[in-house]
């Protein structure tokens, strides 16, 4: 058991280094792109990888959350290690950006503590990878809409499609699947810290949902007004 935990700790360190190396490589390949753009490219790669690993770790697609409150499988642990390493990298990386975002920092801290607890307990892998899936499935669309601004597509149809796509997928995942996963995690015999982080993540998701809903309402009203003129 001690050997496995040491390997996981070493794995987290190497994953953080790998994500940092990926960012530095993208900065070198695309020197004219902004710091934020390069970081969003790394984030998009992570989101795609996280959703893929989470999907591959599902043991029974007829019941994706089964077995509940059980020992995490090696694939589930791998998915959690990759995402925990990325979140640590991204939390540090965001501190070097020009704009400090308290909401994003809190979201990262909640996620890091939650994933770290899951790895430490080596339990509730099904619930953890399900939460990972719902939190990352909308991320590529989030980064797509932001990268379009730098590419000169602000206030265009492409940007509106990206905004609506992100809002729709976020709502389905975080506010549709998310509450059920939270309920199941709280109902099962999981450690108290895991339950607290599940509830915290859902509250953060609800907060972002209301902000996104207002954003989409504003964008649609602006687009309708622009076309009417």
Short mmCIF file of C-alpha atoms in Angstrom, two decimals:
data_model
loop_
_atom_site.label_atom_id
_atom_site.label_comp_id
_atom_site.label_asym_id
_atom_site.label_seq_id
_atom_site.Cartn_x
_atom_site.Cartn_y
_atom_site.Cartn_z
CA UNK A 1 0.00 0.00 0.00
CA UNK A 2 2.82 2.42 0.93
CA UNK A 3 4.59 1.68 -2.36
CA UNK A 4 1.45 2.39 -4.36
CA UNK A 5 0.98 5.76 -2.63
CA UNK A 6 4.61 6.72 -3.29
CA UNK A 7 4.14 5.85 -6.96
CA UNK A 8 0.97 7.96 -7.12
CA UNK A 9 2.78 10.89 -5.51
CA UNK A 10 5.63 10.58 -8.00
CA UNK A 11 3.09 10.25 -10.82
CA UNK A 12 1.41 13.52 -9.80
CA UNK A 13 4.74 15.33 -9.87
CA UNK A 14 5.56 14.04 -13.33
CA UNK A 15 2.09 14.93 -14.61
CA UNK A 16 2.48 18.53 -13.37
CA UNK A 17 5.88 18.70 -15.11
CA UNK A 18 4.36 17.23 -18.29
CA UNK A 19 1.57 19.83 -18.44
CA UNK A 20 4.12 22.59 -17.82
CA UNK A 21 6.31 21.22 -20.61
CA UNK A 22 3.30 21.11 -22.94
CA UNK A 23 2.58 24.79 -22.22
CA UNK A 24 6.20 25.83 -22.78
CA UNK A 25 6.31 23.86 -26.04
CA UNK A 26 3.16 25.56 -27.34
CA UNK A 27 4.58 28.97 -26.38
CA UNK A 28 7.74 28.17 -28.34
CA UNK A 29 5.87 26.84 -31.39
CA UNK A 30 3.40 29.77 -31.45
CA UNK A 31 5.38 32.76 -30.09
CA UNK A 32 2.86 35.29 -31.42
CA UNK A 33 -0.04 33.82 -29.47
CA UNK A 34 -0.82 35.26 -26.04
CA UNK A 35 -0.03 33.61 -22.71
CA UNK A 36 -3.75 33.00 -22.13
CA UNK A 37 -4.31 31.51 -25.60
CA UNK A 38 -1.47 28.99 -25.13
CA UNK A 39 -2.77 28.04 -21.71
CA UNK A 40 -6.25 27.51 -23.15
CA UNK A 41 -4.80 25.19 -25.78
CA UNK A 42 -3.25 23.11 -22.98
CA UNK A 43 -6.58 23.21 -21.11
CA UNK A 44 -8.42 21.98 -24.21
CA UNK A 45 -5.98 19.08 -24.54
CA UNK A 46 -6.52 18.22 -20.88
CA UNK A 47 -10.33 18.39 -21.13
CA UNK A 48 -10.32 16.06 -24.13
CA UNK A 49 -7.94 13.65 -22.40
CA UNK A 50 -9.86 13.79 -19.10
CA UNK A 51 -13.21 13.00 -20.73
CA UNK A 52 -11.59 10.16 -22.70
CA UNK A 53 -9.90 8.62 -19.63
CA UNK A 54 -13.05 9.02 -17.54
CA UNK A 55 -15.12 7.29 -20.22
CA UNK A 56 -12.61 4.44 -20.56
CA UNK A 57 -12.64 3.90 -16.79
CA UNK A 58 -16.39 3.26 -16.58
CA UNK A 59 -16.80 -0.36 -15.52
CA UNK A 60 -20.45 -0.83 -16.55
CA UNK A 61 -22.15 1.56 -18.98
CA UNK A 62 -25.58 0.22 -17.98
CA UNK A 63 -24.81 1.80 -14.59
CA UNK A 64 -21.95 4.32 -15.05
CA UNK A 65 -21.83 5.17 -11.33
CA UNK A 66 -21.54 1.55 -10.23
CA UNK A 67 -20.07 0.27 -8.00
CA UNK A 68 -20.69 3.04 -5.46
CA UNK A 69 -18.29 3.86 -2.60
CA UNK A 70 -15.94 1.14 -3.81
CA UNK A 71 -12.18 0.86 -4.21
CA UNK A 72 -10.98 2.86 -7.21
CA UNK A 73 -9.77 0.88 -10.20
CA UNK A 74 -6.30 1.53 -11.72
CA UNK A 75 -7.90 3.29 -14.71
CA UNK A 76 -9.92 5.54 -12.43
CA UNK A 77 -6.82 6.40 -10.41
CA UNK A 78 -4.97 7.19 -13.64
CA UNK A 79 -7.71 9.57 -14.77
CA UNK A 80 -7.66 11.33 -11.40
CA UNK A 81 -3.86 11.67 -11.34
CA UNK A 82 -3.79 13.23 -14.83
CA UNK A 83 -6.44 15.79 -13.91
CA UNK A 84 -5.01 16.56 -10.47
CA UNK A 85 -1.62 17.26 -12.05
CA UNK A 86 -3.24 19.52 -14.64
CA UNK A 87 -5.23 21.46 -12.02
CA UNK A 88 -2.10 22.12 -9.96
CA UNK A 89 -0.28 23.31 -13.10
CA UNK A 90 -3.22 25.50 -14.17
CA UNK A 91 -3.68 27.03 -10.71
CA UNK A 92 -0.04 28.11 -10.69
CA UNK A 93 -0.12 29.17 -14.34
CA UNK A 94 -3.17 31.39 -13.82
CA UNK A 95 -1.32 33.39 -11.16
CA UNK A 96 1.05 34.61 -13.88
CA UNK A 97 -1.78 35.81 -16.10
CA UNK A 98 -2.69 39.50 -16.24
CA UNK A 99 -6.18 38.95 -14.84
CA UNK A 100 -6.65 37.28 -11.45
CA UNK A 101 -9.96 35.42 -11.21
CA UNK A 102 -11.06 34.59 -7.67
CA UNK A 103 -13.97 32.41 -8.87
CA UNK A 104 -11.64 30.30 -10.99
CA UNK A 105 -9.13 29.99 -8.13
CA UNK A 106 -11.82 28.74 -5.73
CA UNK A 107 -13.03 26.25 -8.35
CA UNK A 108 -9.48 24.95 -8.79
CA UNK A 109 -8.91 24.61 -5.04
CA UNK A 110 -12.17 22.72 -4.51
CA UNK A 111 -11.35 20.38 -7.40
CA UNK A 112 -7.75 19.82 -6.23
CA UNK A 113 -8.83 18.97 -2.68
CA UNK A 114 -11.57 16.67 -4.01
CA UNK A 115 -9.32 14.78 -6.43
CA UNK A 116 -6.51 14.64 -3.86
CA UNK A 117 -8.90 13.16 -1.29
CA UNK A 118 -10.12 10.58 -3.80
CA UNK A 119 -6.55 9.51 -4.52
CA UNK A 120 -5.62 9.43 -0.83
CA UNK A 121 -8.64 7.31 0.14
CA UNK A 122 -8.39 5.22 -3.08
CA UNK A 123 -12.16 5.04 -2.85
CA UNK A 124 -15.31 6.25 -4.68
CA UNK A 125 -13.58 6.08 -8.07
CA UNK A 126 -16.87 5.72 -9.95
CA UNK A 127 -18.30 8.89 -8.44
CA UNK A 128 -15.03 10.79 -8.94
CA UNK A 129 -14.60 10.00 -12.64
CA UNK A 130 -18.29 10.78 -13.22
CA UNK A 131 -17.73 14.20 -11.62
CA UNK A 132 -14.60 14.62 -13.74
CA UNK A 133 -16.60 13.83 -16.88
CA UNK A 134 -19.36 16.36 -16.19
CA UNK A 135 -16.94 19.12 -15.21
CA UNK A 136 -14.70 18.73 -18.27
CA UNK A 137 -17.16 17.89 -21.08
CA UNK A 138 -18.01 21.59 -21.61
CA UNK A 139 -14.44 22.88 -21.17
CA UNK A 140 -13.34 22.66 -24.85
CA UNK A 141 -16.29 24.88 -25.78
CA UNK A 142 -15.42 27.32 -22.99
CA UNK A 143 -11.88 27.68 -24.32
CA UNK A 144 -13.07 27.74 -27.94
CA UNK A 145 -15.26 30.80 -27.29
CA UNK A 146 -12.40 32.63 -25.57
CA UNK A 147 -9.81 31.75 -28.23
CA UNK A 148 -12.13 33.02 -30.96
CA UNK A 149 -11.85 36.50 -29.46
CA UNK A 150 -8.08 36.56 -29.97
CA UNK A 151 -8.47 35.20 -33.49
CA UNK A 152 -10.69 38.17 -34.38
CA UNK A 153 -14.12 36.53 -34.24
CA UNK A 154 -15.58 38.63 -31.43
CA UNK A 155 -19.27 39.56 -32.01
CA UNK A 156 -19.63 37.14 -34.94
CA UNK A 157 -21.91 34.20 -35.67
CA UNK A 158 -19.04 31.80 -34.91
CA UNK A 159 -18.64 33.33 -31.45
CA UNK A 160 -22.38 33.15 -30.79
CA UNK A 161 -22.45 29.45 -31.75
CA UNK A 162 -19.53 28.83 -29.38
CA UNK A 163 -21.30 30.69 -26.56
CA UNK A 164 -24.59 28.84 -26.99
CA UNK A 165 -22.83 25.45 -27.39
CA UNK A 166 -20.85 25.99 -24.22
CA UNK A 167 -23.91 27.14 -22.26
CA UNK A 168 -26.02 24.20 -23.47
CA UNK A 169 -23.44 21.52 -22.71
CA UNK A 170 -22.54 23.12 -19.36
CA UNK A 171 -26.21 23.21 -18.35
CA UNK A 172 -26.79 19.59 -19.37
CA UNK A 173 -23.68 18.32 -17.59
CA UNK A 174 -23.40 20.49 -14.50
CA UNK A 175 -27.07 21.18 -13.77
CA UNK A 176 -28.57 18.02 -15.30
CA UNK A 177 -26.13 15.21 -14.43
CA UNK A 178 -24.28 17.07 -11.67
CA UNK A 179 -27.03 17.17 -9.01
CA UNK A 180 -27.67 13.44 -9.43
CA UNK A 181 -23.98 12.60 -9.03
CA UNK A 182 -23.84 14.86 -5.97
CA UNK A 183 -26.92 13.15 -4.47
CA UNK A 184 -25.48 9.68 -5.08
CA UNK A 185 -22.10 10.69 -3.59
CA UNK A 186 -23.77 12.15 -0.50
CA UNK A 187 -26.05 9.13 -0.08
CA UNK A 188 -23.33 6.47 -0.38
CA UNK A 189 -20.93 5.61 2.45
CA UNK A 190 -18.14 7.87 1.20
CA UNK A 191 -15.66 9.76 3.43
CA UNK A 192 -16.98 13.07 4.79
CA UNK A 193 -14.34 15.09 2.92
CA UNK A 194 -15.41 13.55 -0.40
CA UNK A 195 -19.04 14.42 0.34
CA UNK A 196 -18.11 17.98 1.29
CA UNK A 197 -16.11 18.47 -1.92
CA UNK A 198 -18.95 17.01 -4.04
CA UNK A 199 -21.39 19.48 -2.50
CA UNK A 200 -18.90 22.34 -2.87
CA UNK A 201 -18.34 21.56 -6.54
CA UNK A 202 -22.07 21.51 -7.20
CA UNK A 203 -22.53 24.87 -5.47
CA UNK A 204 -19.70 26.34 -7.57
CA UNK A 205 -21.37 24.89 -10.70
CA UNK A 206 -24.70 26.48 -9.75
CA UNK A 207 -22.96 29.84 -9.26
CA UNK A 208 -21.36 29.61 -12.72
CA UNK A 209 -24.66 28.47 -14.25
CA UNK A 210 -26.42 31.69 -13.28
CA UNK A 211 -23.53 33.78 -14.61
CA UNK A 212 -23.55 31.84 -17.89
CA UNK A 213 -27.33 32.15 -18.23
CA UNK A 214 -27.05 35.93 -17.92
CA UNK A 215 -24.22 35.95 -20.46
CA UNK A 216 -26.22 33.98 -23.03
CA UNK A 217 -29.29 36.17 -22.50
CA UNK A 218 -27.17 39.27 -23.12
CA UNK A 219 -25.45 37.78 -26.18
CA UNK A 220 -28.73 36.69 -27.79
CA UNK A 221 -30.33 40.08 -27.15
CA UNK A 222 -27.28 41.83 -28.60
CA UNK A 223 -27.24 39.58 -31.68
CA UNK A 224 -30.97 40.04 -32.26
CA UNK A 225 -30.65 43.80 -31.94
CA UNK A 226 -27.69 43.87 -34.30
CA UNK A 227 -29.51 41.88 -37.00
CA UNK A 228 -32.66 43.95 -36.58
CA UNK A 229 -30.65 47.09 -37.36
#
